[in-house]
Coordinates of N, CA and C in Angstrom, one line a residue:
X532 N 3.6 59.8 189.7 CA 4.9 60.1 189.0 C 5.1 61.6 188.9
X533 N 4.0 62.4 188.7 CA 4.1 63.8 188.6 C 4.6 64.5 190.0
X534 N 4.1 63.9 191.1 CA 4.6 64.4 192.4 C 6.0 64.2 192.6
X535 N 6.5 63.0 192.2 CA 8.0 62.7 192.4 C 8.8 63.6 191.5
X536 N 8.4 63.9 190.3 CA 9.1 64.8 189.4 C 9.1 66.2 190.0
X537 N 8.0 66.7 190.5 CA 8.0 68.0 191.1 C 8.9 68.1 192.4
X538 N 8.8 67.1 193.2 CA 9.7 67.0 194.4 C 11.2 67.0 194.0
X539 N 11.5 66.3 193.0 CA 12.9 66.2 192.5 C 13.3 67.6 192.0
X540 N 12.5 68.3 191.3 CA 12.9 69.6 190.8 C 13.1 70.6 191.9
X541 N 12.2 70.6 192.8 CA 12.2 71.5 194.0 C 13.5 71.2 194.8
X542 N 13.8 70.0 195.0 CA 15.0 69.6 195.8 C 16.2 70.0 195.0
X543 N 16.3 69.8 193.7 CA 17.4 70.2 192.9 C 17.6 71.7 193.0
X544 N 16.5 72.5 192.8 CA 16.6 73.9 192.9 C 17.1 74.4 194.2
X545 N 16.6 73.8 195.3 CA 17.1 74.2 196.6 C 18.6 73.9 196.8
X546 N 19.0 72.7 196.4 CA 20.5 72.4 196.5 C 21.3 73.3 195.6
X547 N 20.9 73.7 194.5 CA 21.6 74.6 193.6 C 21.7 76.0 194.2
X548 N 20.7 76.4 194.9 CA 20.7 77.7 195.5 C 21.7 77.7 196.7
X549 N 21.7 76.6 197.5 CA 22.6 76.5 198.6 C 24.1 76.5 198.0
X550 N 24.3 75.8 196.9 CA 25.6 75.8 196.3 C 26.1 77.1 195.9
X551 N 25.2 77.9 195.3 CA 25.5 79.2 194.8 C 25.8 80.2 196.0
X552 N 25.0 80.1 197.0 CA 25.3 80.9 198.2 C 26.6 80.6 198.9
X553 N 26.9 79.3 199.0 CA 28.2 79.0 199.6 C 29.4 79.4 198.8
X554 N 29.2 79.3 197.5 CA 30.3 79.8 196.6 C 30.5 81.3 196.7
X555 N 29.4 82.0 196.7 CA 29.5 83.5 196.9 C 30.1 83.9 198.2
X556 N 29.8 83.2 199.2 CA 30.4 83.6 200.5 C 31.8 83.2 200.6
X557 N 32.3 82.3 199.8 CA 33.7 81.8 199.9 C 34.7 82.9 199.4
X558 N 34.2 83.8 198.6 CA 35.1 84.8 198.0 C 35.5 85.9 199.0
X559 N 34.9 86.0 200.2 CA 35.3 87.0 201.2 C 35.5 86.3 202.5
X560 N 36.6 85.5 202.7 CA 36.8 84.8 203.9 C 36.9 85.7 205.1
X561 N 36.1 85.4 206.1 CA 36.2 86.2 207.4 C 35.5 87.5 207.4
X562 N 35.0 88.0 206.2 CA 34.5 89.3 206.1 C 33.2 89.5 207.0
X563 N 32.2 88.8 206.9 CA 31.0 89.1 207.7 C 31.3 89.0 209.2
X564 N 31.9 87.9 209.7 CA 32.2 87.7 211.1 C 33.3 88.7 211.5
X565 N 34.3 89.0 210.7 CA 35.3 89.9 211.1 C 34.9 91.3 211.3
X566 N 34.0 91.7 210.3 CA 33.5 93.1 210.4 C 32.6 93.3 211.6
X567 N 31.7 92.3 211.9 CA 30.8 92.4 213.0 C 31.6 92.3 214.3
X568 N 32.7 91.6 214.4 CA 33.5 91.5 215.6 C 34.3 92.8 215.7
X569 N 34.8 93.4 214.6 CA 35.4 94.7 214.7 C 34.6 95.7 215.3
X570 N 33.3 95.8 214.9 CA 32.3 96.7 215.5 C 32.0 96.3 217.0
X571 N 31.8 95.1 217.2 CA 31.4 94.6 218.6 C 32.5 94.9 219.6
X572 N 33.8 94.8 219.1 CA 34.9 95.1 220.0 C 35.3 96.6 220.1
X573 N 34.5 97.3 219.4 CA 34.6 98.8 219.4 C 35.9 99.3 218.8
X574 N 36.5 98.5 217.8 CA 37.7 98.9 217.1 C 37.4 100.2 216.3
X575 N 36.1 100.4 216.0 CA 35.8 101.6 215.2 C 35.7 102.9 216.0
X576 N 36.0 102.8 217.3 CA 36.1 104.0 218.1 C 37.3 104.8 217.7
X577 N 38.4 104.1 217.3 CA 39.6 104.8 216.9 C 40.0 104.6 215.4
X578 N 39.5 103.5 214.8 CA 39.9 103.2 213.4 C 38.7 103.3 212.4
X579 N 39.0 104.0 211.3 CA 38.0 104.0 210.2 C 38.3 102.9 209.2
X580 N 37.3 102.4 208.5 CA 37.5 101.5 207.4 C 36.8 102.1 206.2
X581 N 37.5 102.9 205.4 CA 36.8 103.6 204.3 C 36.1 102.7 203.3
X582 N 36.7 101.5 203.1 CA 36.1 100.5 202.1 C 34.7 100.2 202.5
X583 N 34.4 100.1 203.8 CA 33.0 99.8 204.2 C 32.3 101.0 204.9
X584 N 32.8 102.2 204.6 CA 32.2 103.4 205.1 C 32.0 103.4 206.6
X585 N 33.0 102.8 207.3 CA 33.0 102.8 208.8 C 33.9 104.0 209.2
X586 N 33.3 104.9 210.0 CA 34.1 106.0 210.4 C 34.5 105.8 211.9
X587 N 35.7 106.4 212.2 CA 36.1 106.4 213.6 C 35.2 107.3 214.4
X588 N 34.8 106.8 215.5 CA 33.8 107.6 216.4 C 34.5 108.7 217.2
X589 N 35.8 108.4 217.6 CA 36.5 109.4 218.3 C 37.0 110.5 217.3
X590 N 36.9 111.7 217.7 CA 37.3 112.8 216.8 C 38.6 113.5 217.3
X591 N 39.1 113.1 218.4 CA 40.4 113.6 218.9 C 41.5 113.1 218.1
X592 N 42.3 114.0 217.6 CA 43.5 113.7 216.7 C 44.5 112.9 217.5
X593 N 44.6 113.1 218.9 CA 45.5 112.3 219.7 C 45.1 110.9 219.8
X594 N 43.8 110.6 219.8 CA 43.4 109.2 220.1 C 43.1 108.4 218.8
X595 N 42.8 109.1 217.7 CA 42.4 108.4 216.5 C 43.5 107.6 215.9
X596 N 43.2 106.3 215.5 CA 44.2 105.5 214.9 C 44.2 105.6 213.4
X597 N 45.1 104.9 212.7 CA 45.1 105.0 211.3 C 43.9 104.3 210.6
X598 N 43.5 104.8 209.5 CA 42.4 104.1 208.7 C 43.0 102.7 208.3
X599 N 42.1 101.7 208.2 CA 42.5 100.4 207.9 C 42.1 100.0 206.5
X600 N 42.9 99.2 205.8 CA 44.2 98.6 206.3 C 45.3 99.6 206.3
X601 N 46.2 99.4 207.2 CA 47.4 100.4 207.3 C 48.7 99.6 207.4
X602 N 49.6 99.9 206.6 CA 51.0 99.4 206.7 C 51.3 98.1 206.1
X603 N 50.3 97.4 205.5 CA 50.6 96.1 204.8 C 51.2 95.1 205.6
X604 N 50.9 95.0 206.9 CA 51.4 94.0 207.8 C 50.8 92.6 207.6
X605 N 51.5 91.5 207.9 CA 50.9 90.2 207.8 C 50.1 89.9 209.1
X606 N 49.3 88.8 209.0 CA 48.4 88.4 210.1 C 49.1 88.1 211.4
X607 N 50.3 87.5 211.3 CA 51.0 87.2 212.5 C 51.5 88.5 213.2
X608 N 52.0 89.4 212.5 CA 52.4 90.7 213.1 C 51.2 91.4 213.7
X609 N 50.1 91.5 212.9 CA 48.9 92.2 213.5 C 48.4 91.6 214.7
X610 N 48.4 90.2 214.8 CA 47.9 89.5 216.0 C 48.8 89.9 217.2
X611 N 50.1 89.9 216.9 CA 51.1 90.2 218.0 C 50.9 91.6 218.5
X612 N 50.7 92.5 217.5 CA 50.6 94.0 217.9 C 49.3 94.2 218.7
X613 N 48.2 93.7 218.2 CA 46.9 93.9 218.9 C 46.9 93.2 220.2
X614 N 47.6 92.2 220.4 CA 47.7 91.5 221.7 C 48.8 92.0 222.6
X615 N 49.5 93.1 222.1 CA 50.6 93.8 222.8 C 51.8 92.9 223.1
X616 N 52.1 92.0 222.1 CA 53.3 91.2 222.2 C 54.4 91.8 221.3
X617 N 54.0 92.6 220.4 CA 54.9 93.3 219.4 C 54.6 94.8 219.5
X618 N 55.7 95.6 219.4 CA 55.5 97.0 219.4 C 55.7 97.6 218.0
X619 N 55.1 98.8 217.8 CA 55.3 99.5 216.6 C 56.0 100.8 217.0
X620 N 57.2 101.0 216.4 CA 58.0 102.2 216.8 C 58.2 102.4 218.3
X621 N 58.4 101.3 219.0 CA 58.6 101.3 220.4 C 57.3 101.5 221.3
X622 N 56.1 101.5 220.6 CA 54.9 101.7 221.3 C 53.9 100.5 221.2
X623 N 53.2 100.2 222.2 CA 52.2 99.1 222.2 C 50.9 99.7 221.5
X624 N 50.0 98.8 221.1 CA 48.7 99.3 220.6 C 48.1 100.0 221.7
X625 N 47.4 101.1 221.4 CA 46.9 102.0 222.5 C 45.9 101.3 223.4
X626 N 45.1 100.4 222.9 CA 44.0 99.8 223.7 C 44.3 98.3 223.7
X627 N 44.2 97.7 224.9 CA 44.4 96.3 225.0 C 43.2 95.6 224.5
X628 N 43.4 94.5 223.6 CA 42.3 93.8 223.1 C 41.8 92.9 224.1
X629 N 40.5 93.0 224.4 CA 39.8 92.3 225.5 C 39.0 91.0 225.0
X630 N 39.0 90.8 223.7 CA 38.2 89.7 223.2 C 38.9 88.4 223.3
X631 N 38.3 87.4 222.7 CA 38.9 86.0 222.7 C 39.9 85.9 221.6
X632 N 40.7 84.8 221.6 CA 41.7 84.6 220.5 C 40.9 84.4 219.2
X633 N 39.8 83.7 219.2 CA 39.0 83.5 218.0 C 38.5 84.8 217.4
X634 N 38.1 85.8 218.3 CA 37.6 87.1 217.8 C 38.8 87.8 217.2
X635 N 39.9 87.8 217.8 CA 41.1 88.4 217.3 C 41.4 87.9 215.9
X636 N 41.4 86.6 215.8 CA 41.7 85.9 214.5 C 40.7 86.4 213.4
X637 N 39.4 86.5 213.8 CA 38.4 87.0 212.8 C 38.7 88.4 212.4
X638 N 39.0 89.3 213.3 CA 39.3 90.7 213.0 C 40.5 90.7 212.1
X639 N 41.6 90.1 212.4 CA 42.8 90.1 211.6 C 42.6 89.5 210.2
X640 N 41.8 88.4 210.1 CA 41.5 87.9 208.8 C 40.7 88.9 208.0
X641 N 39.7 89.5 208.6 CA 38.9 90.5 207.9 C 39.8 91.7 207.4
X642 N 40.6 92.2 208.3 CA 41.5 93.3 207.9 C 42.4 92.9 206.7
X643 N 42.8 91.6 206.7 CA 43.6 91.1 205.6 C 42.9 91.1 204.3
X644 N 41.6 91.2 204.3 CA 40.8 91.2 203.0 C 40.6 92.6 202.5
X645 N 40.9 93.6 203.3 CA 40.6 95.0 202.9 C 41.6 95.5 201.8
X646 N 41.1 96.4 201.0 CA 41.9 97.0 200.0 C 42.7 98.1 200.6
X647 N 43.9 98.4 200.1 CA 44.8 99.5 200.6 C 44.1 100.8 200.6
X648 N 44.3 101.6 201.6 CA 43.7 103.0 201.7 C 44.5 103.9 200.8
X649 N 43.8 104.6 199.9 CA 44.6 105.5 199.0 C 44.5 106.9 199.5

């Protein structure tokens, strides 16, 4: 009987821990994958993300893009702009996005969670 009781408590503790972890992760949708994809696709070559202390690696003023988030655009617009289907002030995004549609969705979702740059 003692072994069953111990097993029950260990199982309950494990399940509660999993529940807490999944709840904590739910508050930042797309953040871990989106940030990792942002770095993997080298978006940080031109764009800084001050909220996560990500600095743009390019130092040329001609090539550097705006710090993110910028402009308060919605996900549909950002997806179109990054895939060069929409222009901003008559210009395409400077670099063509080479990743998959899923990677683009993750990056756009992550950018949507960022606080406005002040």
